[in-house]
XYZ file of N, CA, C and O in Angstrom:
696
model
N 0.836 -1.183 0.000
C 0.000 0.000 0.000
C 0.880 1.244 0.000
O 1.875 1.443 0.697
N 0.342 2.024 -0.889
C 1.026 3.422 -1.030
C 0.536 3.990 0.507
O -0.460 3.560 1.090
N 1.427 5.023 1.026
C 1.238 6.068 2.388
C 1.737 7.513 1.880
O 2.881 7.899 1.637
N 0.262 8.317 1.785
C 1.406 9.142 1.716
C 1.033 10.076 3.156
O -0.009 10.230 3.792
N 2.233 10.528 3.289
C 2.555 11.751 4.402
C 2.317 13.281 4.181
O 2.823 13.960 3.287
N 1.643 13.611 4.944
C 1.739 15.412 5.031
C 1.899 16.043 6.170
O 1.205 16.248 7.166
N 3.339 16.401 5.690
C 3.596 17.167 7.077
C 3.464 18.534 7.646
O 4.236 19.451 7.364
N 2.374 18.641 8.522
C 1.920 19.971 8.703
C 1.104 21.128 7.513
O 1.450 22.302 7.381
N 0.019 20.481 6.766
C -0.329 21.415 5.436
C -0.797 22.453 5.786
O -1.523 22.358 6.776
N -0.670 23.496 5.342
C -1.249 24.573 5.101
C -2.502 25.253 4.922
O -3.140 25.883 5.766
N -2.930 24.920 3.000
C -3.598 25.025 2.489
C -5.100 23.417 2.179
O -5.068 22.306 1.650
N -6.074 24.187 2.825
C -7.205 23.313 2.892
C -7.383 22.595 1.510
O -7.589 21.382 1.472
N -7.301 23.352 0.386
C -7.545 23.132 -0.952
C -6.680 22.286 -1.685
O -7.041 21.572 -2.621
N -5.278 22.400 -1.145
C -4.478 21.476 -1.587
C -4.517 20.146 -0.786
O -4.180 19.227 -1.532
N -4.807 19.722 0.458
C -5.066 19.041 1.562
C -6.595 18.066 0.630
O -6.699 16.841 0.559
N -7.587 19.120 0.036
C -8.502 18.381 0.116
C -8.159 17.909 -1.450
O -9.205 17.394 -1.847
N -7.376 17.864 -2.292
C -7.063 17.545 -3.594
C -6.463 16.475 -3.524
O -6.516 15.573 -4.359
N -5.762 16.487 -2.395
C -4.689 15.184 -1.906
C -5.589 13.972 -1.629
O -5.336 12.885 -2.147
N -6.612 14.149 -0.836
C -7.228 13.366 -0.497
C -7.901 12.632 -1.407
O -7.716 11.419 -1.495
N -9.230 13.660 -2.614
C -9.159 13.085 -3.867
C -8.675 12.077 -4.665
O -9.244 11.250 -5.378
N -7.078 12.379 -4.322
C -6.002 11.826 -5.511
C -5.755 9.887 -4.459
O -5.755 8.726 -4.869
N -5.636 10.337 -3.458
C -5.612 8.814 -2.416
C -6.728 8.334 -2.245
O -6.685 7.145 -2.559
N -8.046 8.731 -1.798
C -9.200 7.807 -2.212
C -9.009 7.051 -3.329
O -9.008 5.823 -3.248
N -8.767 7.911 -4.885
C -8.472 7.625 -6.160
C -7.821 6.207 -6.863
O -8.019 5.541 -7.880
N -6.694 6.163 -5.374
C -6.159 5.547 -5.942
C -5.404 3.730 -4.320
O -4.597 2.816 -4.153
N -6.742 4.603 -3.619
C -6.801 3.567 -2.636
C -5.024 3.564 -1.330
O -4.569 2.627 -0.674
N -4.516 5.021 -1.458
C -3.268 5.547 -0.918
C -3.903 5.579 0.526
O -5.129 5.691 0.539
N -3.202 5.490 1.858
C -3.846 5.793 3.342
C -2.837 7.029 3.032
O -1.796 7.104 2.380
N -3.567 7.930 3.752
C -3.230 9.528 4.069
C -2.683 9.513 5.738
O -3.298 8.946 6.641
N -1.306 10.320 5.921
C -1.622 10.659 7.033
C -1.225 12.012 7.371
O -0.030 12.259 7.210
N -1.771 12.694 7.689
C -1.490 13.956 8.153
C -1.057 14.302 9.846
O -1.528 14.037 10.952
N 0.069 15.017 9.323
C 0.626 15.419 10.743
C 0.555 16.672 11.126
O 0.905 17.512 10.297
N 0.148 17.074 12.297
C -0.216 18.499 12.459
C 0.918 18.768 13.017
O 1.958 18.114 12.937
N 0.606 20.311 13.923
C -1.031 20.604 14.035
C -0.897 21.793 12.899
O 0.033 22.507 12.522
N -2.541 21.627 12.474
C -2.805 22.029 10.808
C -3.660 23.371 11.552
O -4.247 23.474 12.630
N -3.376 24.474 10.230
C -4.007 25.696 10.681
C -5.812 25.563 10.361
O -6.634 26.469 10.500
N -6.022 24.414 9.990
C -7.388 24.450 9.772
C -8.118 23.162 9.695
O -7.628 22.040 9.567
N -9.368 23.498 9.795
C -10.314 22.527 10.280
C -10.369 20.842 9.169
O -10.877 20.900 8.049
N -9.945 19.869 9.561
C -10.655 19.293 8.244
C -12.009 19.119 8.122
O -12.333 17.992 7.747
N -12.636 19.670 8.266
C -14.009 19.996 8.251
C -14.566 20.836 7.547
O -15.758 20.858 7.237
N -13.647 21.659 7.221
C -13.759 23.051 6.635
C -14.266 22.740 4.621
O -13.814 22.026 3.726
N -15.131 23.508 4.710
C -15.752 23.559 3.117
C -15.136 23.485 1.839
O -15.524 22.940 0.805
N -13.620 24.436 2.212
C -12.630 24.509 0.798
C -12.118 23.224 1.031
O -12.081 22.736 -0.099
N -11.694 22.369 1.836
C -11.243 20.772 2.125
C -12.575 20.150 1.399
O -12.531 20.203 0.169
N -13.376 19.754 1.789
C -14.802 19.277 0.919
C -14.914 19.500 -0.485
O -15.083 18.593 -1.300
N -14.801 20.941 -0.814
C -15.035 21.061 -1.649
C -14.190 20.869 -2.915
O -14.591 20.876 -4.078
N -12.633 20.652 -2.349
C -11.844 20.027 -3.427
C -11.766 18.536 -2.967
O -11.115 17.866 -3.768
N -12.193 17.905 -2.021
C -12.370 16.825 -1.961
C -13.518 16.352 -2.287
O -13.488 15.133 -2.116
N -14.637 16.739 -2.716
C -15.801 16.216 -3.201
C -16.085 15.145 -2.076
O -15.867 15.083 -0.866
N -16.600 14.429 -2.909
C -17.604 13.036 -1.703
C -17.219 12.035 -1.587
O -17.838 11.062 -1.156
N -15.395 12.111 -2.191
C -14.223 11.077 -1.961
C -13.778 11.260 -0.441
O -13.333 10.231 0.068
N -13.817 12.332 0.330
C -13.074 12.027 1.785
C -14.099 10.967 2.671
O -13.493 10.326 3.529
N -15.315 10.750 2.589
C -15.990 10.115 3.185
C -15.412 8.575 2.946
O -15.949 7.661 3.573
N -14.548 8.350 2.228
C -14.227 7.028 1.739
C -12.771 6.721 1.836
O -12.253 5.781 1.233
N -12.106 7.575 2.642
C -10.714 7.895 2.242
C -10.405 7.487 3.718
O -11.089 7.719 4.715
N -8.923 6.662 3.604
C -8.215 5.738 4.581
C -7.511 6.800 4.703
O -6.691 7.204 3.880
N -7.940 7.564 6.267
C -6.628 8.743 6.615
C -6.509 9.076 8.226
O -7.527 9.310 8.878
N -5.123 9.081 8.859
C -5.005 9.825 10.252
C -4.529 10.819 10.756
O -3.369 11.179 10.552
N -5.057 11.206 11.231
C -4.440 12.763 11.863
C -3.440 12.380 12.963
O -3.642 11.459 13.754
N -2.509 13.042 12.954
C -1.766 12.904 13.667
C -1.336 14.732 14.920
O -0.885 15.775 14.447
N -1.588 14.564 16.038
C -1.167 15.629 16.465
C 0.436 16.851 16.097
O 0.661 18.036 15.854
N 1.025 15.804 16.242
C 2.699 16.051 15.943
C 3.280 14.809 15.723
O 2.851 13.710 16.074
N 4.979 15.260 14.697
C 5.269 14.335 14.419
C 5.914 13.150 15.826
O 6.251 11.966 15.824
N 5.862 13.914 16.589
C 6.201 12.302 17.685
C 5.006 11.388 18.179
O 5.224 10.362 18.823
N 3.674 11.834 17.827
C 2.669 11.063 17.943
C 2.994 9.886 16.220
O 3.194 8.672 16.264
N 2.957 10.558 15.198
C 3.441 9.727 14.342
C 4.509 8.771 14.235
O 4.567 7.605 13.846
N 5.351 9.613 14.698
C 6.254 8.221 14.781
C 6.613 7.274 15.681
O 7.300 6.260 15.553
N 5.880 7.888 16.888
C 5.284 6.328 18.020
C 4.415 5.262 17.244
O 4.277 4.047 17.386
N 3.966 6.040 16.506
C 2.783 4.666 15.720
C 3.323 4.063 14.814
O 2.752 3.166 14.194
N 4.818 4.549 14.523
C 5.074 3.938 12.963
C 6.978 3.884 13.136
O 7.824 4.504 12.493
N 7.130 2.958 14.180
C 8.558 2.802 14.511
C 8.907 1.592 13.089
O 8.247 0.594 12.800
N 10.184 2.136 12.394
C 10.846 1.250 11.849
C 10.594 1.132 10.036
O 11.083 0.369 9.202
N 9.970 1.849 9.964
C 9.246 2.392 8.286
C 10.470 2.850 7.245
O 11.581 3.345 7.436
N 9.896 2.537 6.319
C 11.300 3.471 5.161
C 10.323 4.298 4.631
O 9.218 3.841 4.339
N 10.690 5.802 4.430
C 9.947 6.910 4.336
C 11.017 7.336 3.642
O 12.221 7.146 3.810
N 10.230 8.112 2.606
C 10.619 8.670 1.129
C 10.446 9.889 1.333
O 9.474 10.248 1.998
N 11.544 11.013 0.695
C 11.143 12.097 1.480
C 11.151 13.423 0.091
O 12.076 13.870 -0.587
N 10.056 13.643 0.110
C 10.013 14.615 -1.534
C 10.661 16.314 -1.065
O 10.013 17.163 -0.454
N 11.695 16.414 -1.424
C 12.336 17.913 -1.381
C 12.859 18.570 -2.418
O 13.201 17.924 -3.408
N 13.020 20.006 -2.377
C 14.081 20.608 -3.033
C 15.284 20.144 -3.089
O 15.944 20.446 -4.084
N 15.868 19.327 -2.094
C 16.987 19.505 -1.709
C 17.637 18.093 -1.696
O 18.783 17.953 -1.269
N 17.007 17.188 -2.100
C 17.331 15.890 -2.768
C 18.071 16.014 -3.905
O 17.967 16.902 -4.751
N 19.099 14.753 -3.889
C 19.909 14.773 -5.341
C 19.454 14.038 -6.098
O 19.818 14.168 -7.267
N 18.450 12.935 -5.753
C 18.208 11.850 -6.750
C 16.831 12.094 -7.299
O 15.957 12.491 -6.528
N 16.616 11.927 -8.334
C 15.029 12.154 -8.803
C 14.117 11.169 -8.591
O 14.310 9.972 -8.802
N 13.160 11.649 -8.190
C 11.540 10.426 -7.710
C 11.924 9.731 -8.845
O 12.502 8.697 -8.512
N 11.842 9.873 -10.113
C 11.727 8.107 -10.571
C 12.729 7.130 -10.500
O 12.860 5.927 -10.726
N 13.460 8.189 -10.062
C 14.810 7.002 -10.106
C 14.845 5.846 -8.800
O 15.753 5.031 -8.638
N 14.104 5.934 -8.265
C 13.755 5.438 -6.821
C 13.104 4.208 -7.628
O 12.631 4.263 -8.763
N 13.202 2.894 -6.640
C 12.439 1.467 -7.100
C 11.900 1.071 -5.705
O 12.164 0.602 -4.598
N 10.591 1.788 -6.853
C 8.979 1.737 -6.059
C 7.827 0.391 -6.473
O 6.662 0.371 -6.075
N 8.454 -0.666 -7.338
C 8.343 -1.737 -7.874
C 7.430 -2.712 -6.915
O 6.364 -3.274 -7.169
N 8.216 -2.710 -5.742
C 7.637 -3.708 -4.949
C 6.173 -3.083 -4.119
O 5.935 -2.125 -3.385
N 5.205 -4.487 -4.842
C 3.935 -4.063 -4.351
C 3.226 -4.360 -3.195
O 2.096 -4.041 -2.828
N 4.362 -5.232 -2.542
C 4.114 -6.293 -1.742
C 3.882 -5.404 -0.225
O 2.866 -5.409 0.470
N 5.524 -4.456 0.088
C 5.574 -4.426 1.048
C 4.878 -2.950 0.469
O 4.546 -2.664 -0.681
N 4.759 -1.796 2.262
C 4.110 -0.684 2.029
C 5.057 0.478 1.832
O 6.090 0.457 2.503
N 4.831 1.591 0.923
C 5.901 2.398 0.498
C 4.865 4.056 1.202
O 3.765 4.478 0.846
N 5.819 4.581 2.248
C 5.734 5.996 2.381
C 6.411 6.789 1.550
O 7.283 6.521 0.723
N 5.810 8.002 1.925
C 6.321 9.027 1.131
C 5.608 10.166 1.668
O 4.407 10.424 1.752
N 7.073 11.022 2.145
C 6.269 12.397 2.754
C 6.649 14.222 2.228
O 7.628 14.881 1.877
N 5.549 14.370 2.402
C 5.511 15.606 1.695
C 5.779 16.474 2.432
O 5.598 16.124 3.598
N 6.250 17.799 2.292
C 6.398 18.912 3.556
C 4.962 20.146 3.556
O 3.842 19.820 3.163
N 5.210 21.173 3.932
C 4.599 22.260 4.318
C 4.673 22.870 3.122
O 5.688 22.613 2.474
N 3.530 23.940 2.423
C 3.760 24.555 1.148
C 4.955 25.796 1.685
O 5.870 26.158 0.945
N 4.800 26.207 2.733
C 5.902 26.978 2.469
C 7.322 27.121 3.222
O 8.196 27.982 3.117
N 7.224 25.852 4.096
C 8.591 25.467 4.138
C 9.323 24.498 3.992
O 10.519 24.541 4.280
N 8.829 23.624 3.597
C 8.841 22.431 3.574
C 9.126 21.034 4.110
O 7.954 20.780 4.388
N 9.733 20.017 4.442
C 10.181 19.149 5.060
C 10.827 20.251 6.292
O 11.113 21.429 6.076
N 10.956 19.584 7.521
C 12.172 20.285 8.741
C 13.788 19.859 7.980
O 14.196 18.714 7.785
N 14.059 20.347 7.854
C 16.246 20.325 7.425
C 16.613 19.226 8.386
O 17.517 18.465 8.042
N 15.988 19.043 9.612
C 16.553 18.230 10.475
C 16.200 16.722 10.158
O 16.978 15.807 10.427
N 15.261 16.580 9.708
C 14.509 15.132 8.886
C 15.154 14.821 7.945
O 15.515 13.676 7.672
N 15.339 15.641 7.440
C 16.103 15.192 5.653
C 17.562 15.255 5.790
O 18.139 14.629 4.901
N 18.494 15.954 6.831
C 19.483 15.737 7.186
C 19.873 14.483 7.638
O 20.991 13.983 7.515
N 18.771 13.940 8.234
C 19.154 12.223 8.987
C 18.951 10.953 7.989
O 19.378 9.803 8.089
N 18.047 11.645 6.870
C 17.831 10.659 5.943
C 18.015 10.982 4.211
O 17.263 10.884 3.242
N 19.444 11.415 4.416
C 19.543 12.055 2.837
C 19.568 10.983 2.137
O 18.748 11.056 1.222
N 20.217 9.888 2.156
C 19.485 8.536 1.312
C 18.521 8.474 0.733
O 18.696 8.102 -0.427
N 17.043 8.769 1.129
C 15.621 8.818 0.969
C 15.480 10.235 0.728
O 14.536 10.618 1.418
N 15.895 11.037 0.179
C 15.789 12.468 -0.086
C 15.244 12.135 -1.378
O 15.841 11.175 -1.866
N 14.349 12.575 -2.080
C 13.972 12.787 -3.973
C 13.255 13.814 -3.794
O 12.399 14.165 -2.982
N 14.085 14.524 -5.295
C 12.946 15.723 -5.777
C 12.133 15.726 -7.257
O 11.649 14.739 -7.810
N 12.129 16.457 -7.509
C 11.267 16.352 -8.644
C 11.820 17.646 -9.616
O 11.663 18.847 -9.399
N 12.479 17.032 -10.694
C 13.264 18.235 -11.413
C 12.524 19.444 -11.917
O 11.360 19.373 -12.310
N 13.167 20.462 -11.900
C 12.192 21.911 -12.415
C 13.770 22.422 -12.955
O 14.904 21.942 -12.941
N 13.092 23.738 -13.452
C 14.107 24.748 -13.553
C 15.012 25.151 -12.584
O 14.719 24.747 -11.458
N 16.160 25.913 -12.676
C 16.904 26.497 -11.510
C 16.472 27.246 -10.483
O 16.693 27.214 -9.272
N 15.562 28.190 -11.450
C 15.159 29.473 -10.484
C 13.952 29.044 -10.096
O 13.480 30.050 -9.565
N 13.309 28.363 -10.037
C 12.050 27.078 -10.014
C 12.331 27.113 -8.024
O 13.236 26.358 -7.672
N 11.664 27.864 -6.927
C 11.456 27.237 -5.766
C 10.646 25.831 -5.247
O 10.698 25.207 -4.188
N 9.816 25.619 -6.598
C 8.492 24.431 -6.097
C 7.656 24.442 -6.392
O 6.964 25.451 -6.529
N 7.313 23.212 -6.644
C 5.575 22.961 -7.175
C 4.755 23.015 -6.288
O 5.079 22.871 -5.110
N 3.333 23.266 -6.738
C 2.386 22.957 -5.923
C 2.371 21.914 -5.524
O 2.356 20.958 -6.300
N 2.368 21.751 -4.144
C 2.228 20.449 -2.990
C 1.193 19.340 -3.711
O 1.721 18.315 -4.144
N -0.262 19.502 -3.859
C -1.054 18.478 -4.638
C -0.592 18.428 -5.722
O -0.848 17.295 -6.131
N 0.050 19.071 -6.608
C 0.437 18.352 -8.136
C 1.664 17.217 -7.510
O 1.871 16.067 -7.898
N 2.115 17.710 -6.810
C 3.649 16.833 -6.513
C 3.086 15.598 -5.801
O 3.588 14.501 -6.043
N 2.066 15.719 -4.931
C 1.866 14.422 -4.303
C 1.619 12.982 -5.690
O 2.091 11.845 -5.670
N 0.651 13.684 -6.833
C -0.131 12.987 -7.817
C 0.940 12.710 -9.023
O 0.820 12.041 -10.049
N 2.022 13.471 -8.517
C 2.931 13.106 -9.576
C 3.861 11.873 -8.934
O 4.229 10.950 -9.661
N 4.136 11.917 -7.830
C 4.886 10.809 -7.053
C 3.900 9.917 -7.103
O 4.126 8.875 -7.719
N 2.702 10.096 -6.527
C 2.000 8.682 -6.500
C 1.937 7.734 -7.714
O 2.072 6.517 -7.589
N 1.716 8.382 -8.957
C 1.342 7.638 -10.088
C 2.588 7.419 -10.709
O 2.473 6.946 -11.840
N 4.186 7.688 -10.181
C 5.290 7.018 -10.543
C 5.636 5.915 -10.133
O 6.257 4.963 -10.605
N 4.843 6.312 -8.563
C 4.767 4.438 -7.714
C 3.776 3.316 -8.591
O 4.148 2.231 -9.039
N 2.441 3.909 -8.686
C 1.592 3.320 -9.665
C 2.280 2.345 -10.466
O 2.575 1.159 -10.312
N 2.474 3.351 -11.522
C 3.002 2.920 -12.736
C 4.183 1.677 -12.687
O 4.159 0.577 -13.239
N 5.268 2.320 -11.768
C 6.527 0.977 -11.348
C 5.491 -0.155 -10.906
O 5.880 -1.308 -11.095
N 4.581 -0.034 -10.501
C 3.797 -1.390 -9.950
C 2.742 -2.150 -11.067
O 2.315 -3.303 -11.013
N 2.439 -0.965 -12.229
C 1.976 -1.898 -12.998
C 0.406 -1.234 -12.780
O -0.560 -1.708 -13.377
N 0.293 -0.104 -11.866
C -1.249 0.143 -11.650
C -1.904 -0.624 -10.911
O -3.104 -0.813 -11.112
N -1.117 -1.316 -9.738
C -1.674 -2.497 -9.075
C -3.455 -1.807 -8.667
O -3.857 -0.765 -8.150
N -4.149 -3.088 -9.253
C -5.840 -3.277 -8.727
C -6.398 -1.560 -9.342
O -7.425 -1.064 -8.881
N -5.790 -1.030 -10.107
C -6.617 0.232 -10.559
C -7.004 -0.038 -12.090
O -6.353 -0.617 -12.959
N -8.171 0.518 -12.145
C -8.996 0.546 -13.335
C -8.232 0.989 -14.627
O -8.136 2.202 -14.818
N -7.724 0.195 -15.459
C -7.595 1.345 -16.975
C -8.658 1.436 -17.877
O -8.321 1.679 -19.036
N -9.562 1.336 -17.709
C -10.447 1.755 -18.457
C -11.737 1.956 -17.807
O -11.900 1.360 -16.742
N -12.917 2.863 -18.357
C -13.873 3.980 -17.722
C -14.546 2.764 -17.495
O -14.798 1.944 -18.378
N -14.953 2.609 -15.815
C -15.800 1.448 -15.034
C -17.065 2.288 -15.149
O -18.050 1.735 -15.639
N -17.157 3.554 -14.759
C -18.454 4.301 -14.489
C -19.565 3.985 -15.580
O -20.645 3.395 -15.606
N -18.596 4.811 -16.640
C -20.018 4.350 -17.751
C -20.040 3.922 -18.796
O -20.640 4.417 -19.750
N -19.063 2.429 -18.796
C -18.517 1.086 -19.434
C -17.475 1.561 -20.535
O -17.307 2.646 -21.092
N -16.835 0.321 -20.632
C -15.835 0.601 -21.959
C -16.735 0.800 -23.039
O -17.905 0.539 -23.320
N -15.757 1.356 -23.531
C -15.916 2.408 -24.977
C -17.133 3.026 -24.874
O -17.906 2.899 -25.823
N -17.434 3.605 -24.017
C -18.288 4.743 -23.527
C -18.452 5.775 -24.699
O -19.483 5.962 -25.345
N -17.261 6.401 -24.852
C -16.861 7.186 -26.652
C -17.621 6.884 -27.668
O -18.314 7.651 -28.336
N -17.432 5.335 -27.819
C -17.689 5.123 -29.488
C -19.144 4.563 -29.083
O -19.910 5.040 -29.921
N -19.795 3.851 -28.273
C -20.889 3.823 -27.981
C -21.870 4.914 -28.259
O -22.866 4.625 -28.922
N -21.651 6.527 -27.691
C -22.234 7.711 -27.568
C -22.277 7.676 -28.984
O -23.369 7.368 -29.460
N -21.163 7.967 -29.931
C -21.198 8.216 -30.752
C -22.252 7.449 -31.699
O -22.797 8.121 -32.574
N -22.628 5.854 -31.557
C -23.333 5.157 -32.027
C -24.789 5.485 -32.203
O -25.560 5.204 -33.121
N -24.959 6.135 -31.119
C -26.191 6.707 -30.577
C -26.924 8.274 -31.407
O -28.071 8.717 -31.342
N -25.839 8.738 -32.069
C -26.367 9.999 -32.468
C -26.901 9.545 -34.308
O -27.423 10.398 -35.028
């Protein structure tokens, strides 16, 4: 099982996009506070639509409540300040569970985390003068590199909602 991590978010809207993207794709969320806002709150809903009701996720007070619960994990750590690039990482194995944590939109990971685990440091290439992507594009871009190395384990490629070839069907119809 994919995990992904958020450490301390910010923004409700990006928080509730995240969630979206892990319902989506059957990811457990965990969020580590403490967060400046409610998850309760409407802009969370409302970019999460009527996927958070379905969504495997824990709040966590701070990160030492998290990592009492989760002694001994290999955690992937998405920064600026990584040398190796997310795909270069082998995210292959579907077996065991793969974290991956995201930082704060505007500061990101603590220096002191990623200092202890520069091994597990990846970023995601941009330009030079490039400070960072938006936090939800980056989560959906890491997740679906894990995806993909796995083959899309148990996810749909083709439209379940309103059957294959939905397209050429419609079209049949006119």
């Amino acid at each position: 099982m994919i995990h992904v991590i958020l450490f301390r978010p910010e923004k409700p809207l990006n928080t509730g996009n995240i969630m979206r993207t892990c319902m989506a794709v059957k990811a457990k969320l965990h969020i580590i506070g403490p967060i400046s806002f409610s998850l309760a709150e409407k802009d969370l809903k409302r970019a999460g639509l009527d996927y958070i009701e379905s969504l495997d996720y824990t709040y966590y007070e701070n990160i030492e409540e998290f990592n009492k619960n989760h002694r001994n994990i290999n955690i992937f750590y998405i920064s600026r300040y990584g040398d190796k690039v997310y795909s270069s990482a082998d995210f292959s194995d579907s077996i065991n569970d793969i974290y991956v944590m995201f930082g704060r939109e505007s500061t990101g990971i603590p220096h002191d985390i990623l200092r202890a685990n520069m091994d597990r440091v990846l970023r995601l290439p941009m330009v030079p003068n490039a400070r960072s992507l938006n936090l939800s594009n980056c989560v959906a871009i890491v997740v679906y590199e894990i995806l993909r190395q796995q083959n899309f384990n148990d996810l749909s490629t083709s439209e379940a909602i309103k059957g294959e070839n939905f397209l050429e069907k419609e079209l049949d119809k006119s």
